[in-house]
PDB file of C-alpha atoms in Angstrom:
ATOM      1  CA  UNK A   1     -76.265-108.552  78.916  1.00 23.00           C
ATOM      2  CA  UNK A   2     -77.186-106.246  76.048  1.00 28.00           C
ATOM      3  CA  UNK A   3     -78.444-107.939  72.911  1.00 28.00           C
ATOM      4  CA  UNK A   4     -77.795-106.199  69.630  1.00 32.00           C
ATOM      5  CA  UNK A   5     -80.787-105.312  67.465  1.00 32.00           C
ATOM      6  CA  UNK A   6     -79.502-106.486  64.104  1.00 35.00           C
ATOM      7  CA  UNK A   7     -79.123-110.204  64.937  1.00 34.00           C
ATOM      8  CA  UNK A   8     -82.713-110.170  66.212  1.00 37.00           C
ATOM      9  CA  UNK A   9     -83.878-108.845  62.861  1.00 38.00           C
ATOM     10  CA  UNK A  10     -81.699-111.164  60.800  1.00 39.00           C
ATOM     11  CA  UNK A  11     -82.885-114.207  62.736  1.00 33.00           C
ATOM     12  CA  UNK A  12     -86.279-113.867  61.071  1.00 45.00           C
ATOM     13  CA  UNK A  13     -86.251-114.489  57.333  1.00 42.00           C
ATOM     14  CA  UNK A  14     -87.976-111.753  55.394  1.00 49.00           C
ATOM     15  CA  UNK A  15     -88.336-109.577  58.485  1.00 52.00           C
ATOM     16  CA  UNK A  16     -89.400-105.998  57.641  1.00 54.00           C
ATOM     17  CA  UNK A  17     -87.290-104.692  60.522  1.00 57.00           C
ATOM     18  CA  UNK A  18     -84.198-104.363  58.357  1.00 57.00           C
ATOM     19  CA  UNK A  19     -86.262-102.464  55.751  1.00 80.00           C
ATOM     20  CA  UNK A  20     -86.756 -99.479  58.012  1.00 89.00           C
ATOM     21  CA  UNK A  21     -88.193 -96.379  56.299  1.00 94.00           C
ATOM     22  CA  UNK A  22     -85.897 -93.441  55.621  1.00 94.00           C
ATOM     23  CA  UNK A  23     -86.861 -89.776  55.337  1.00 95.00           C
ATOM     24  CA  UNK A  24     -86.939 -88.296  51.819  1.00 94.00           C
ATOM     25  CA  UNK A  25     -83.636 -86.737  50.798  1.00 92.00           C
ATOM     26  CA  UNK A  26     -85.149 -83.382  49.862  1.00 91.00           C
ATOM     27  CA  UNK A  27     -86.339 -82.853  53.446  1.00 92.00           C
ATOM     28  CA  UNK A  28     -82.767 -83.287  54.637  1.00 91.00           C
ATOM     29  CA  UNK A  29     -81.377 -80.969  51.973  1.00 87.00           C
ATOM     30  CA  UNK A  30     -83.807 -78.065  52.416  1.00 78.00           C
ATOM     31  CA  UNK A  31     -83.029 -75.598  55.201  1.00 76.00           C
ATOM     32  CA  UNK A  32     -84.960 -72.532  56.302  1.00 80.00           C
ATOM     33  CA  UNK A  33     -88.246 -73.837  54.910  1.00 89.00           C
ATOM     34  CA  UNK A  34     -90.456 -75.778  57.326  1.00 93.00           C
ATOM     35  CA  UNK A  35     -91.562 -79.103  55.871  1.00 94.00           C
ATOM     36  CA  UNK A  36     -94.033 -81.661  57.172  1.00 96.00           C
ATOM     37  CA  UNK A  37     -94.355 -84.660  54.871  1.00 96.00           C
ATOM     38  CA  UNK A  38     -96.845 -87.542  55.285  1.00 97.00           C
ATOM     39  CA  UNK A  39     -94.980 -90.779  56.041  1.00 97.00           C
ATOM     40  CA  UNK A  40     -97.386 -93.714  55.582  1.00 96.00           C
ATOM     41  CA  UNK A  41     -94.353 -95.977  55.213  1.00 96.00           C
ATOM     42  CA  UNK A  42     -93.599 -95.531  58.921  1.00 96.00           C
ATOM     43  CA  UNK A  43     -97.059 -96.792  59.899  1.00 96.00           C
ATOM     44  CA  UNK A  44     -96.858 -99.724  57.484  1.00 95.00           C
ATOM     45  CA  UNK A  45     -93.436-100.630  58.894  1.00 94.00           C
ATOM     46  CA  UNK A  46     -94.581-100.299  62.519  1.00 94.00           C
ATOM     47  CA  UNK A  47     -97.610-102.514  61.914  1.00 94.00           C
ATOM     48  CA  UNK A  48     -95.456-105.164  60.247  1.00 92.00           C
ATOM     49  CA  UNK A  49     -92.836-104.975  63.002  1.00 90.00           C
ATOM     50  CA  UNK A  50     -94.736-104.901  66.281  1.00 90.00           C
ATOM     51  CA  UNK A  51     -98.462-104.013  66.028  1.00 94.00           C
ATOM     52  CA  UNK A  52    -100.371-106.402  63.764  1.00 94.00           C
ATOM     53  CA  UNK A  53    -100.902-110.089  64.406  1.00 93.00           C
ATOM     54  CA  UNK A  54     -98.032-112.047  62.909  1.00 90.00           C
ATOM     55  CA  UNK A  55     -95.659-109.073  63.203  1.00 88.00           C
ATOM     56  CA  UNK A  56     -91.984-110.031  63.188  1.00 85.00           C
ATOM     57  CA  UNK A  57     -91.385-108.513  66.654  1.00 86.00           C
ATOM     58  CA  UNK A  58     -94.984-108.599  67.884  1.00 89.00           C
ATOM     59  CA  UNK A  59     -95.794-106.605  71.032  1.00 88.00           C
ATOM     60  CA  UNK A  60     -99.255-107.374  72.409  1.00 91.00           C
ATOM     61  CA  UNK A  61     -99.182-104.083  74.348  1.00 88.00           C
ATOM     62  CA  UNK A  62    -100.203-102.451  71.059  1.00 92.00           C
ATOM     63  CA  UNK A  63    -103.069-104.789  70.149  1.00 93.00           C
ATOM     64  CA  UNK A  64    -105.666-102.016  70.663  1.00 94.00           C
ATOM     65  CA  UNK A  65    -104.022-100.144  67.774  1.00 95.00           C
ATOM     66  CA  UNK A  66    -104.970-102.831  65.267  1.00 95.00           C
ATOM     67  CA  UNK A  67    -108.357-101.096  65.021  1.00 93.00           C
ATOM     68  CA  UNK A  68    -106.915 -97.557  65.197  1.00 95.00           C
ATOM     69  CA  UNK A  69    -106.140 -95.198  62.349  1.00 95.00           C
ATOM     70  CA  UNK A  70    -102.533 -94.059  62.653  1.00 97.00           C
ATOM     71  CA  UNK A  71    -100.686 -91.430  60.645  1.00 97.00           C
ATOM     72  CA  UNK A  72     -97.101 -90.188  60.645  1.00 98.00           C
ATOM     73  CA  UNK A  73     -95.105 -87.190  59.468  1.00 97.00           C
ATOM     74  CA  UNK A  74     -91.468 -86.490  58.694  1.00 97.00           C
ATOM     75  CA  UNK A  75     -90.324 -82.962  59.528  1.00 96.00           C
ATOM     76  CA  UNK A  76     -87.172 -80.866  59.230  1.00 94.00           C
ATOM     77  CA  UNK A  77     -88.371 -78.344  61.841  1.00 92.00           C
ATOM     78  CA  UNK A  78     -86.103 -78.296  64.933  1.00 89.00           C
ATOM     79  CA  UNK A  79     -88.047 -78.721  68.142  1.00 88.00           C
ATOM     80  CA  UNK A  80     -87.140 -78.627  71.794  1.00 81.00           C
ATOM     81  CA  UNK A  81     -88.208 -77.805  75.314  1.00 74.00           C
ATOM     82  CA  UNK A  82     -86.177 -76.742  78.352  1.00 71.00           C
ATOM     83  CA  UNK A  83     -82.927 -77.229  76.464  1.00 75.00           C
ATOM     84  CA  UNK A  84     -83.794 -80.730  75.262  1.00 79.00           C
ATOM     85  CA  UNK A  85     -84.220 -81.648  71.627  1.00 85.00           C
ATOM     86  CA  UNK A  86     -87.469 -83.282  70.558  1.00 87.00           C
ATOM     87  CA  UNK A  87     -87.141 -86.028  67.952  1.00 91.00           C
ATOM     88  CA  UNK A  88     -90.602 -87.587  68.156  1.00 92.00           C
ATOM     89  CA  UNK A  89     -94.103 -86.857  69.360  1.00 92.00           C
ATOM     90  CA  UNK A  90     -97.520 -88.522  69.554  1.00 93.00           C
ATOM     91  CA  UNK A  91    -100.768 -86.528  69.436  1.00 93.00           C
ATOM     92  CA  UNK A  92    -104.452 -87.192  69.012  1.00 93.00           C
ATOM     93  CA  UNK A  93    -105.629 -86.523  65.472  1.00 91.00           C
ATOM     94  CA  UNK A  94    -107.698 -83.505  66.525  1.00 88.00           C
ATOM     95  CA  UNK A  95    -107.309 -81.131  69.493  1.00 79.00           C
ATOM     96  CA  UNK A  96    -110.091 -81.286  72.104  1.00 76.00           C
ATOM     97  CA  UNK A  97    -111.333 -77.709  71.744  1.00 78.00           C
ATOM     98  CA  UNK A  98    -111.281 -74.501  69.704  1.00 84.00           C
ATOM     99  CA  UNK A  99    -113.561 -74.491  66.665  1.00 91.00           C
ATOM    100  CA  UNK A 100    -111.227 -72.644  64.313  1.00 93.00           C
ATOM    101  CA  UNK A 101    -108.122 -74.480  65.511  1.00 92.00           C
ATOM    102  CA  UNK A 102    -109.930 -77.809  65.301  1.00 92.00           C
ATOM    103  CA  UNK A 103    -111.350 -76.953  61.893  1.00 94.00           C
ATOM    104  CA  UNK A 104    -107.981 -75.829  60.533  1.00 94.00           C
ATOM    105  CA  UNK A 105    -106.264 -78.983  61.731  1.00 94.00           C
ATOM    106  CA  UNK A 106    -109.088 -81.134  60.400  1.00 95.00           C
ATOM    107  CA  UNK A 107    -108.673 -79.556  56.970  1.00 96.00           C
ATOM    108  CA  UNK A 108    -104.926 -80.166  57.064  1.00 95.00           C
ATOM    109  CA  UNK A 109    -105.391 -83.806  58.118  1.00 96.00           C
ATOM    110  CA  UNK A 110    -107.816 -84.400  55.270  1.00 96.00           C
ATOM    111  CA  UNK A 111    -105.370 -82.841  52.793  1.00 96.00           C
ATOM    112  CA  UNK A 112    -102.516 -84.967  54.097  1.00 96.00           C
ATOM    113  CA  UNK A 113    -104.181 -88.298  54.795  1.00 96.00           C
ATOM    114  CA  UNK A 114    -107.718 -88.191  53.371  1.00 95.00           C
ATOM    115  CA  UNK A 115    -109.074 -88.989  56.852  1.00 94.00           C
ATOM    116  CA  UNK A 116    -108.728 -87.945  60.486  1.00 95.00           C
ATOM    117  CA  UNK A 117    -106.347 -90.332  62.265  1.00 96.00           C
ATOM    118  CA  UNK A 118    -106.867 -91.421  65.845  1.00 95.00           C
ATOM    119  CA  UNK A 119    -103.200 -90.652  66.482  1.00 96.00           C
ATOM    120  CA  UNK A 120    -100.560 -88.604  64.678  1.00 97.00           C
ATOM    121  CA  UNK A 121     -96.864 -89.413  65.114  1.00 97.00           C
ATOM    122  CA  UNK A 122     -94.244 -86.854  64.077  1.00 97.00           C
ATOM    123  CA  UNK A 123     -90.531 -87.625  63.678  1.00 96.00           C
ATOM    124  CA  UNK A 124     -87.401 -85.519  63.205  1.00 95.00           C
ATOM    125  CA  UNK A 125     -86.082 -86.451  59.757  1.00 95.00           C
ATOM    126  CA  UNK A 126     -82.466 -85.530  60.538  1.00 94.00           C
ATOM    127  CA  UNK A 127     -82.298 -87.780  63.572  1.00 92.00           C
ATOM    128  CA  UNK A 128     -84.096 -90.647  61.856  1.00 94.00           C
ATOM    129  CA  UNK A 129     -81.675 -90.510  58.932  1.00 94.00           C
ATOM    130  CA  UNK A 130     -78.584 -91.005  61.103  1.00 92.00           C
ATOM    131  CA  UNK A 131     -79.688 -93.072  64.114  1.00 88.00           C
ATOM    132  CA  UNK A 132     -79.153 -96.818  64.396  1.00 84.00           C
ATOM    133  CA  UNK A 133     -81.830 -99.383  63.554  1.00 85.00           C
ATOM    134  CA  UNK A 134     -82.361-100.039  67.257  1.00 82.00           C
ATOM    135  CA  UNK A 135     -82.686 -96.339  68.078  1.00 84.00           C
ATOM    136  CA  UNK A 136     -85.187 -95.820  65.271  1.00 89.00           C
ATOM    137  CA  UNK A 137     -87.349 -98.731  66.344  1.00 87.00           C
ATOM    138  CA  UNK A 138     -87.189 -97.652  69.986  1.00 84.00           C
ATOM    139  CA  UNK A 139     -88.257 -94.127  69.021  1.00 88.00           C
ATOM    140  CA  UNK A 140     -91.207 -95.295  66.903  1.00 91.00           C
ATOM    141  CA  UNK A 141     -92.339 -97.773  69.541  1.00 88.00           C
ATOM    142  CA  UNK A 142     -91.957 -95.191  72.324  1.00 85.00           C
ATOM    143  CA  UNK A 143     -94.288 -92.814  70.500  1.00 90.00           C
ATOM    144  CA  UNK A 144     -96.640 -95.707  69.724  1.00 91.00           C
ATOM    145  CA  UNK A 145     -96.839 -96.515  73.437  1.00 88.00           C
ATOM    146  CA  UNK A 146     -98.259 -93.021  73.977  1.00 89.00           C
ATOM    147  CA  UNK A 147    -101.121 -93.984  71.608  1.00 93.00           C
ATOM    148  CA  UNK A 148    -103.068 -95.635  74.385  1.00 91.00           C
ATOM    149  CA  UNK A 149    -106.492 -96.826  75.424  1.00 91.00           C
ATOM    150  CA  UNK A 150    -108.585 -95.238  78.169  1.00 91.00           C
ATOM    151  CA  UNK A 151    -109.050 -97.149  81.429  1.00 88.00           C
ATOM    152  CA  UNK A 152    -112.029 -97.317  83.758  1.00 87.00           C
ATOM    153  CA  UNK A 153    -111.930 -96.798  87.538  1.00 85.00           C
ATOM    154  CA  UNK A 154    -110.773-100.386  88.002  1.00 85.00           C
ATOM    155  CA  UNK A 155    -107.988-100.170  85.427  1.00 83.00           C
ATOM    156  CA  UNK A 156    -109.787-102.185  82.749  1.00 89.00           C
ATOM    157  CA  UNK A 157    -109.601-101.024  79.086  1.00 89.00           C
ATOM    158  CA  UNK A 158    -112.552 -98.861  78.020  1.00 92.00           C
ATOM    159  CA  UNK A 159    -114.505 -99.320  74.801  1.00 91.00           C
ATOM    160  CA  UNK A 160    -116.969 -97.176  72.843  1.00 90.00           C
ATOM    161  CA  UNK A 161    -120.543 -98.256  72.178  1.00 90.00           C
ATOM    162  CA  UNK A 162    -119.343 -99.335  68.744  1.00 89.00           C
ATOM    163  CA  UNK A 163    -117.082-101.880  70.403  1.00 88.00           C
ATOM    164  CA  UNK A 164    -113.918-100.077  69.328  1.00 88.00           C
ATOM    165  CA  UNK A 165    -111.305 -99.051  71.926  1.00 91.00           C
ATOM    166  CA  UNK A 166    -111.632 -95.630  73.549  1.00 91.00           C
ATOM    167  CA  UNK A 167    -108.340 -94.007  72.592  1.00 92.00           C
ATOM    168  CA  UNK A 168    -106.323 -91.538  74.663  1.00 91.00           C
ATOM    169  CA  UNK A 169    -102.782 -90.265  75.041  1.00 90.00           C
ATOM    170  CA  UNK A 170    -101.070 -92.539  77.537  1.00 85.00           C
ATOM    171  CA  UNK A 171     -98.515 -91.548  80.138  1.00 78.00           C
ATOM    172  CA  UNK A 172     -95.797 -93.778  81.505  1.00 68.00           C
ATOM    173  CA  UNK A 173     -96.625 -96.935  83.441  1.00 61.00           C
ATOM    174  CA  UNK A 174     -94.660 -95.808  86.503  1.00 59.00           C
ATOM    175  CA  UNK A 175     -94.610 -92.425  88.213  1.00 55.00           C
ATOM    176  CA  UNK A 176     -92.961 -92.765  91.624  1.00 55.00           C
ATOM    177  CA  UNK A 177     -90.266 -91.110  93.711  1.00 54.00           C
ATOM    178  CA  UNK A 178     -86.922 -92.895  93.708  1.00 60.00           C
ATOM    179  CA  UNK A 179     -86.747 -92.268  97.450  1.00 60.00           C
ATOM    180  CA  UNK A 180     -89.951 -94.234  98.048  1.00 56.00           C
ATOM    181  CA  UNK A 181     -88.536 -97.203  96.167  1.00 64.00           C
ATOM    182  CA  UNK A 182     -85.207 -96.901  98.008  1.00 64.00           C
ATOM    183  CA  UNK A 183     -86.844 -96.716 101.450  1.00 60.00           C
ATOM    184  CA  UNK A 184     -89.770 -99.110 101.061  1.00 59.00           C
ATOM    185  CA  UNK A 185     -88.931-101.357  98.125  1.00 71.00           C
ATOM    186  CA  UNK A 186     -90.354-102.115  94.692  1.00 71.00           C
ATOM    187  CA  UNK A 187     -93.432-103.963  95.962  1.00 73.00           C
ATOM    188  CA  UNK A 188     -94.543-101.190  98.318  1.00 62.00           C
ATOM    189  CA  UNK A 189     -94.106 -98.612  95.563  1.00 59.00           C
ATOM    190  CA  UNK A 190     -95.930-100.835  93.025  1.00 64.00           C
ATOM    191  CA  UNK A 191     -93.020-100.832  90.608  1.00 72.00           C
ATOM    192  CA  UNK A 192     -92.084-104.503  90.842  1.00 79.00           C
ATOM    193  CA  UNK A 193     -92.839-105.151  87.171  1.00 77.00           C
ATOM    194  CA  UNK A 194     -90.573-102.274  86.141  1.00 74.00           C
ATOM    195  CA  UNK A 195     -87.720-103.501  88.351  1.00 79.00           C
ATOM    196  CA  UNK A 196     -88.060-107.066  87.074  1.00 83.00           C
ATOM    197  CA  UNK A 197     -88.104-105.841  83.471  1.00 77.00           C
ATOM    198  CA  UNK A 198     -84.971-103.756  84.054  1.00 77.00           C
ATOM    199  CA  UNK A 199     -83.134-106.643  85.718  1.00 82.00           C
ATOM    200  CA  UNK A 200     -84.028-108.971  82.853  1.00 79.00           C
ATOM    201  CA  UNK A 201     -82.206-106.767  80.352  1.00 75.00           C
ATOM    202  CA  UNK A 202     -83.448-105.452  76.986  1.00 76.00           C
ATOM    203  CA  UNK A 203     -85.190-107.823  74.614  1.00 70.00           C
ATOM    204  CA  UNK A 204     -83.968-105.910  71.567  1.00 69.00           C
ATOM    205  CA  UNK A 205     -81.355-103.271  72.415  1.00 67.00           C
ATOM    206  CA  UNK A 206     -80.337-100.807  75.091  1.00 64.00           C
ATOM    207  CA  UNK A 207     -81.133 -97.281  73.879  1.00 68.00           C
ATOM    208  CA  UNK A 208     -82.182 -93.967  75.430  1.00 60.00           C
ATOM    209  CA  UNK A 209     -85.203 -92.225  73.903  1.00 55.00           C
ATOM    210  CA  UNK A 210     -87.704 -90.849  76.442  1.00 54.00           C
ATOM    211  CA  UNK A 211     -85.899 -87.560  77.169  1.00 51.00           C
ATOM    212  CA  UNK A 212     -86.178 -86.634  73.481  1.00 55.00           C
ATOM    213  CA  UNK A 213     -89.922 -87.337  73.246  1.00 60.00           C
ATOM    214  CA  UNK A 214     -92.127 -84.281  72.795  1.00 56.00           C
ATOM    215  CA  UNK A 215     -95.152 -86.034  74.307  1.00 59.00           C
ATOM    216  CA  UNK A 216     -93.196 -86.876  77.468  1.00 60.00           C
ATOM    217  CA  UNK A 217     -91.924 -83.318  77.812  1.00 55.00           C
ATOM    218  CA  UNK A 218     -95.370 -81.799  77.354  1.00 54.00           C
ATOM    219  CA  UNK A 219     -96.852 -84.072  80.020  1.00 52.00           C
ATOM    220  CA  UNK A 220     -93.982 -83.341  82.396  1.00 48.00           C
ATOM    221  CA  UNK A 221     -94.593 -79.610  82.065  1.00 49.00           C
ATOM    222  CA  UNK A 222     -98.370 -79.911  82.572  1.00 48.00           C
TER     223      UNK A 222
END
């Protein structure tokens, strides 16, 4: 049975969930001029909601991000791929190669944030202004899930010599053919956890986000 998002938020006194950040009005009003606006309020909200210890809707899947530097942007620039709109995207703070490209982006990051973030999240301001609370949280958490930690050959989390997590863009937990699951079952296809999670129903709300994620679409096209 679907559980609505708002009662979950209201059940916790002083929860920051109901205080979701909204895009600035001028971004919504300006057309024809591309705008990217730093949105530190999104990161603060996400940490208070589901990243940091003591968060109102804590998700331990994101515990590696407690030591990460995260940054976010609002934008009014329409984006899409293969006929699908993109409303959110997660990227590493700097591209892996290209001295001039890397240098130009580094300069822009310093101007925006004063530092180079480990991950940069970008969100469509128009969508985020009109979507429900549940859809907004699902979108932010979906992009945050892409802000992952590298794994070694045995699947264990990797760390740098400094002791900090080794960060990387993360794909989805499950990549399998439906036919394999249909013919051989969830255990044989190693998707039992996904099936059990689906059968249990949503903890917060039932929303659809992944097809509008720029990170997902880029990885699918790779």
